[in-house]
Tab-separated table of C-alpha atoms and ligand atoms in Angstrom:
chain	number	residue	atom	x	y	z
A	2	MET	CA	17.551	7.848	2.919
A	3	LEU	CA	16.257	5.045	5.167
A	4	LYS	CA	18.641	2.326	6.330
A	5	ASP	CA	17.742	-1.366	6.600
A	6	THR	CA	14.389	-0.646	5.007
A	7	ALA	CA	12.811	-2.063	1.854
A	8	VAL	CA	9.808	-0.970	-0.169
A	9	ILE	CA	7.263	-3.403	-1.576
A	10	ILE	CA	5.104	-1.925	-4.348
A	11	LEU	CA	1.835	-3.708	-5.073
A	12	ALA	CA	1.218	-3.620	-8.793
A	13	ALA	CA	-0.270	-6.951	-9.849
A	14	GLY	CA	-3.892	-5.914	-10.307
A	15	LEU	CA	-5.561	-5.275	-13.640
A	16	GLY	CA	-7.709	-2.358	-12.552
A	17	THR	CA	-11.001	-3.297	-14.164
A	18	ARG	CA	-12.489	0.133	-13.527
A	19	MET	CA	-10.006	1.716	-15.953
A	20	MET	CA	-12.139	0.259	-18.781
A	21	SER	CA	-9.009	-0.799	-20.610
A	22	ASP	CA	-7.128	-4.047	-21.171
A	23	LYS	CA	-3.898	-2.308	-20.254
A	24	ALA	CA	-2.700	-3.000	-16.692
A	25	LYS	CA	-3.635	-0.034	-14.540
A	26	VAL	CA	-0.117	0.921	-13.476
A	27	LEU	CA	0.993	1.202	-17.122
A	28	HIS	CA	-1.397	4.043	-17.861
A	29	ASP	CA	0.375	7.328	-18.519
A	30	VAL	CA	-0.032	10.211	-16.106
A	31	LEU	CA	1.088	13.332	-17.981
A	32	GLY	CA	3.129	11.196	-20.358
A	33	LYS	CA	4.855	9.079	-17.696
A	34	PRO	CA	3.669	5.616	-16.632
A	35	MET	CA	1.858	5.644	-13.271
A	36	ILE	CA	4.191	2.981	-11.833
A	37	THR	CA	7.287	5.059	-12.660
A	38	TYR	CA	6.140	7.796	-10.278
A	39	VAL	CA	5.872	5.298	-7.457
A	40	VAL	CA	9.227	3.629	-8.184
A	41	GLU	CA	10.927	7.050	-8.258
A	42	THR	CA	9.433	7.964	-4.884
A	43	ALA	CA	10.432	4.589	-3.420
A	44	GLY	CA	13.957	5.061	-4.758
A	45	GLU	CA	14.286	8.420	-3.015
A	46	ALA	CA	13.290	6.725	0.252
A	47	VAL	CA	15.273	3.456	0.159
A	48	GLY	CA	17.552	3.420	-2.872
A	49	ASN	CA	17.568	0.069	-4.675
A	50	ASN	CA	15.836	-1.945	-1.953
A	51	ILE	CA	12.591	-2.151	-3.919
A	52	ILE	CA	10.437	-5.140	-4.797
A	53	ALA	CA	7.522	-4.684	-7.178
A	54	VAL	CA	4.806	-7.338	-7.085
A	55	VAL	CA	3.653	-7.826	-10.656
A	56	GLY	CA	0.951	-10.042	-12.158
A	57	HIS	CA	-1.193	-8.624	-14.913
A	58	GLN	CA	1.056	-7.925	-17.915
A	59	ALA	CA	3.996	-8.648	-15.666
A	60	GLU	CA	6.508	-8.600	-18.516
A	61	LYS	CA	5.372	-5.182	-19.744
A	62	VAL	CA	5.419	-3.716	-16.245
A	63	ARG	CA	8.932	-5.099	-15.732
A	64	GLN	CA	10.125	-3.592	-19.004
A	65	VAL	CA	8.691	-0.176	-18.212
A	66	ILE	CA	10.324	-0.106	-14.763
A	67	ASN	CA	13.631	-1.479	-16.041
A	68	LYS	CA	13.935	1.464	-18.430
A	69	THR	CA	14.714	3.706	-15.483
A	70	HIS	CA	15.329	1.572	-12.369
A	71	ASP	CA	17.125	-1.555	-11.220
A	72	ILE	CA	14.772	-3.245	-8.750
A	73	LEU	CA	13.522	-6.745	-7.900
A	74	PHE	CA	10.272	-8.293	-9.099
A	75	ALA	CA	7.981	-10.798	-7.399
A	76	PHE	CA	5.337	-12.547	-9.451
A	77	GLN	CA	1.780	-12.947	-8.176
A	78	GLU	CA	0.116	-15.325	-10.564
A	79	GLU	CA	-3.429	-14.925	-9.249
A	80	GLN	CA	-4.679	-11.787	-7.530
A	81	LEU	CA	-5.864	-13.246	-4.242
A	82	GLY	CA	-5.659	-9.992	-2.300
A	83	THR	CA	-3.218	-7.395	-0.998
A	84	GLY	CA	-2.033	-9.666	1.834
A	85	HIS	CA	-1.267	-12.442	-0.614
A	86	ALA	CA	0.536	-9.951	-2.877
A	87	VAL	CA	2.875	-8.954	-0.050
A	88	GLN	CA	3.428	-12.637	0.754
A	89	CYS	CA	4.732	-13.128	-2.789
A	90	ALA	CA	7.437	-10.514	-2.124
A	91	LEU	CA	8.669	-11.954	1.196
A	92	PRO	CA	11.309	-14.304	-0.297
A	93	TYR	CA	13.086	-11.260	-1.725
A	94	LEU	CA	13.616	-9.566	1.636
A	95	THR	CA	17.076	-10.100	3.054
A	96	GLU	CA	17.617	-10.678	6.762
A	97	LYS	CA	19.167	-7.286	7.365
A	98	ILE	CA	15.919	-5.534	6.412
A	99	LYS	CA	14.250	-4.409	9.626
A	100	ASP	CA	11.208	-2.566	8.322
A	101	VAL	CA	9.192	-2.803	5.155
A	102	ILE	CA	7.309	0.083	3.589
A	103	ILE	CA	4.332	-1.071	1.548
A	104	LEU	CA	3.008	1.106	-1.272
A	105	CYS	CA	0.437	0.737	-4.027
A	106	GLY	CA	1.384	1.183	-7.647
A	107	ASP	CA	-1.682	3.303	-8.292
A	108	VAL	CA	-0.928	6.188	-5.892
A	109	PRO	CA	1.436	8.366	-7.952
A	110	LEU	CA	1.314	11.601	-5.933
A	111	LEU	CA	2.782	10.172	-2.726
A	112	THR	CA	6.078	11.856	-1.818
A	113	SER	CA	9.230	10.382	-0.315
A	114	GLN	CA	9.081	13.027	2.445
A	115	THR	CA	5.839	11.451	3.645
A	116	ILE	CA	7.412	7.980	3.583
A	117	LEU	CA	10.335	9.262	5.667
A	118	LYS	CA	7.919	10.850	8.132
A	119	LEU	CA	5.994	7.584	8.470
A	120	ALA	CA	9.196	5.627	9.098
A	121	GLU	CA	10.242	8.169	11.722
A	122	ASP	CA	6.844	8.027	13.443
A	123	HIS	CA	7.016	4.215	13.343
A	124	ALA	CA	10.462	4.132	14.983
A	125	ARG	CA	9.692	6.794	17.586
A	126	ASN	CA	6.581	4.945	18.749
A	127	ARG	CA	8.304	1.543	18.621
A	128	ARG	CA	5.499	-0.017	16.638
A	129	VAL	CA	5.375	-3.221	14.628
A	130	VAL	CA	2.768	-1.730	12.276
A	131	SER	CA	2.206	1.906	11.332
A	132	VAL	CA	-0.613	2.762	8.944
A	133	LEU	CA	-0.682	6.016	7.025
A	134	ALA	CA	-4.254	7.251	7.363
A	135	VAL	CA	-6.039	10.392	6.266
A	136	GLN	CA	-9.337	12.111	6.909
A	137	LEU	CA	-11.603	12.456	3.887
A	138	ASP	CA	-14.907	14.245	3.348
A	139	ASP	CA	-16.057	11.254	1.337
A	140	PRO	CA	-14.492	8.000	2.597
A	141	THR	CA	-16.546	5.784	0.251
A	142	GLY	CA	-14.622	2.801	-1.087
A	143	TYR	CA	-11.701	2.930	1.323
A	144	GLY	CA	-10.839	0.808	4.336
A	145	ARG	CA	-11.966	2.587	7.536
A	146	MET	CA	-9.691	2.982	10.567
A	147	LEU	CA	-11.384	1.682	13.733
A	148	VAL	CA	-10.030	3.475	16.793
A	149	ASP	CA	-11.030	2.415	20.327
A	150	GLU	CA	-11.785	4.648	23.351
A	151	ASP	CA	-8.088	4.776	24.265
A	152	GLY	CA	-7.165	6.060	20.826
A	153	ASN	CA	-5.648	2.751	19.743
A	154	VAL	CA	-6.122	1.517	16.208
A	155	SER	CA	-7.973	-1.764	16.652
A	156	GLN	CA	-8.777	-2.799	13.105
A	157	ILE	CA	-9.204	-1.730	9.493
A	158	VAL	CA	-12.592	-2.560	8.003
A	159	GLU	CA	-13.053	-2.631	4.239
A	160	GLN	CA	-16.033	-0.901	2.623
A	161	ALA	CA	-17.459	-4.283	1.585
A	162	ASP	CA	-17.363	-5.598	5.163
A	163	ALA	CA	-18.337	-2.424	7.038
A	164	THR	CA	-21.532	-1.920	9.024
A	165	ASP	CA	-23.533	1.266	8.366
A	166	ALA	CA	-22.038	2.824	11.498
A	167	GLN	CA	-18.499	1.944	10.413
A	168	LYS	CA	-19.167	3.426	6.978
A	169	CYS	CA	-19.606	6.816	8.698
A	170	ILE	CA	-15.961	6.793	9.850
A	171	ASN	CA	-14.073	9.253	7.677
A	172	ILE	CA	-10.511	8.353	8.639
A	173	ILE	CA	-9.331	5.946	5.986
A	174	ASN	CA	-6.393	3.688	5.220
A	175	THR	CA	-4.277	5.177	2.418
A	176	GLY	CA	-2.729	1.758	1.685
A	177	VAL	CA	0.730	2.906	2.817
A	178	TYR	CA	2.313	1.074	5.759
A	179	CYS	CA	5.563	0.634	7.634
A	180	VAL	CA	5.843	-2.863	9.124
A	181	ASN	CA	8.540	-4.728	11.044
A	182	GLN	CA	9.749	-7.531	8.797
A	183	ILE	CA	9.662	-10.290	11.412
A	184	PHE	CA	6.131	-9.360	12.465
A	185	LEU	CA	5.021	-9.041	8.826
A	186	LYS	CA	6.089	-12.591	8.016
A	187	GLU	CA	4.382	-13.995	11.066
A	188	ALA	CA	1.167	-12.021	10.561
A	189	LEU	CA	0.823	-12.824	6.862
A	190	SER	CA	1.054	-16.531	7.600
A	191	LYS	CA	-2.086	-16.127	9.720
A	192	LEU	CA	-4.302	-14.369	7.149
A	193	GLN	CA	-7.631	-15.885	6.223
A	194	ALA	CA	-9.910	-14.953	3.350
A	195	ASN	CA	-13.162	-15.151	5.275
A	196	ASN	CA	-14.492	-11.732	4.271
A	197	ALA	CA	-16.965	-10.231	1.803
A	198	GLN	CA	-14.446	-10.249	-1.067
A	199	GLY	CA	-12.926	-13.670	-0.323
A	200	GLU	CA	-9.464	-12.059	-0.412
A	201	TYR	CA	-6.387	-12.213	1.800
A	202	TYR	CA	-6.455	-8.671	3.179
A	203	LEU	CA	-3.155	-7.052	4.128
A	204	THR	CA	-5.190	-4.786	6.399
A	205	ASP	CA	-5.871	-7.727	8.748
A	206	ILE	CA	-2.312	-7.432	10.083
A	207	VAL	CA	-3.628	-4.596	12.285
A	208	LYS	CA	-6.058	-6.908	14.056
A	209	ILE	CA	-3.373	-9.602	14.310
A	210	ALA	CA	-0.949	-7.135	15.928
A	211	ASN	CA	-3.567	-6.303	18.557
A	212	GLU	CA	-4.263	-9.979	19.230
A	213	LYS	CA	-0.546	-10.438	19.850
A	214	ASN	CA	-0.354	-7.353	22.089
A	215	GLN	CA	2.044	-5.668	19.712
A	216	VAL	CA	2.169	-1.910	19.263
A	217	VAL	CA	0.201	-0.738	16.234
A	218	GLY	CA	-0.874	2.764	15.300
A	219	MET	CA	-1.451	5.285	12.598
A	220	MET	CA	0.038	8.506	11.360
A	221	LEU	CA	-2.434	11.011	9.954
A	222	GLY	CA	-1.422	12.441	6.601
A	223	GLU	CA	-1.978	16.149	6.118
A	224	ASN	CA	-2.609	16.505	2.451
A	225	ALA	CA	-5.385	14.157	1.297
A	226	VAL	CA	-4.644	14.766	-2.384
A	227	GLU	CA	-1.258	13.097	-2.014
A	228	PHE	CA	-2.945	9.767	-1.302
A	229	SER	CA	-5.388	9.769	-4.207
A	230	GLY	CA	-5.508	6.285	-5.662
A	231	ILE	CA	-6.279	5.972	-9.346
A	232	ASN	CA	-9.161	3.575	-9.907
A	233	SER	CA	-10.854	5.095	-12.936
A	234	VAL	CA	-10.225	7.350	-15.905
A	235	GLU	CA	-11.826	10.213	-13.939
A	236	HIS	CA	-9.361	9.698	-11.084
A	237	LEU	CA	-6.481	9.706	-13.557
A	238	LYS	CA	-7.653	13.023	-15.033
A	239	ALA	CA	-8.017	14.505	-11.546
A	240	VAL	CA	-4.444	13.496	-10.629
A	241	GLU	CA	-3.134	14.989	-13.880
A	242	ALA	CA	-4.919	18.238	-13.028
A	243	VAL	CA	-3.205	18.289	-9.620
A	244	LEU	CA	0.217	17.756	-11.220
A	245	GLU	CA	-0.405	20.438	-13.828
A	246	ALA	CA	-1.412	22.910	-11.155
A	247	GLY	CA	1.992	22.212	-9.546
B	315	UD1	C1	-6.870	-1.230	-0.345
B	315	UD1	C2	-7.014	-1.446	1.168
B	315	UD1	C3	-7.930	-0.358	1.729
B	315	UD1	C4	-7.357	1.030	1.408
B	315	UD1	C5	-7.109	1.163	-0.093
B	315	UD1	C6	-6.338	2.435	-0.375
B	315	UD1	C7	-6.863	-3.875	1.500
B	315	UD1	C8	-7.632	-5.108	1.811
B	315	UD1	N1	-7.586	-2.749	1.402
B	315	UD1	O1	-8.162	-1.417	-0.906
B	315	UD1	O2	-8.044	-0.502	3.134
B	315	UD1	O3	-8.234	2.036	1.861
B	315	UD1	O4	-6.324	0.062	-0.600
B	315	UD1	O5	-6.243	2.668	-1.741
B	315	UD1	O6	-5.670	-3.920	1.365
B	315	UD1	N2	-3.000	-5.753	-5.621
B	315	UD1	C9	-2.145	-6.757	-5.992
B	315	UD1	N3	-2.555	-8.064	-5.850
B	315	UD1	C10	-3.763	-8.395	-5.332
B	315	UD1	C11	-4.644	-7.350	-4.951
B	315	UD1	C12	-4.228	-6.037	-5.100
B	315	UD1	O7	-1.032	-6.514	-6.454
B	315	UD1	O8	-4.042	-9.596	-5.217
B	315	UD1	C13	-2.570	-4.364	-5.785
B	315	UD1	C14	-3.405	-3.594	-6.787
B	315	UD1	O9	-2.852	-3.718	-8.078
B	315	UD1	C15	-3.295	-2.164	-6.240
B	315	UD1	C16	-3.139	-2.370	-4.730
B	315	UD1	O10	-2.719	-3.706	-4.536
B	315	UD1	O11	-2.147	-1.505	-6.694
B	315	UD1	C17	-4.416	-2.127	-3.944
B	315	UD1	O12	-5.376	-3.073	-4.363
B	315	UD1	P1	-6.906	-2.699	-4.539
B	315	UD1	O13	-7.661	-3.889	-4.938
B	315	UD1	O14	-7.013	-1.466	-5.373
B	315	UD1	O15	-7.251	-2.341	-3.015
B	315	UD1	P2	-8.482	-1.558	-2.490
B	315	UD1	O16	-9.698	-2.397	-2.632
B	315	UD1	O17	-8.494	-0.218	-3.125
B	316	CA	CA1	-10.108	-4.379	-4.243
């Protein structure tokens, strides 16, 4: 288990593409709520040091998690973006927390082994930000990892903001990060929403780290299926099929 590390789980969104008025993370995946998978994985990695950011149907999400786990909750009243969501969780981080792992509530197949590997890679390379990335045949919809000639990660560009050339990049951001707490606080205070979606993007912390000459990098995940995010009923069925196949 990781020491002096907390997990923040982003779970405030509604998930409009699920075509349901139920918050996305409450949907069952083989009879278990999607969010419960993620909380279990986080628990294996950091014990009780978990903060879930809730918004849509916050009370229901809290109740579902509380059935099995004793964690903290941060409330994001309006969904202003992933960066803003993490900001809402900052007051719950104690001073002794050195690094923060950020996860999404809609990625139920992620394993704690992968989180441990990311934390190890982060420490070994003495980074302030480590992004878990993966190569996909079809990167459509994901944030693309921009890597410069020296192999340094310079920026993450969202689909909505990407140029045609950038859209051809097939190494994507899985939405899983390990970030130094002190840097995270500083970087989030600098976020601006001047992008195609008018949101505060968490992904901008990569650019901010580079501007501050801080060490930032990525770890490439091996098994793309593990990072499947559920955005639609079809995705949910596909993830269930993976679990059933064992
Ligand atoms: C995000 C990343 C993208 C990455 C992808 C991986 C950003 C800007 N983009 O995009 O680079 O490839 O994840 O799946 O971060 N959420 C909140 N509050 C908000 C907004 C989102 O709690 O205000 C939660 C959602 O409920 C969800 C997670 O954050 O669990 C990700 O949000 P989503 O809008 O799905 O991000 P993507 O557009 O998929
Ligand atoms: Ca989005």
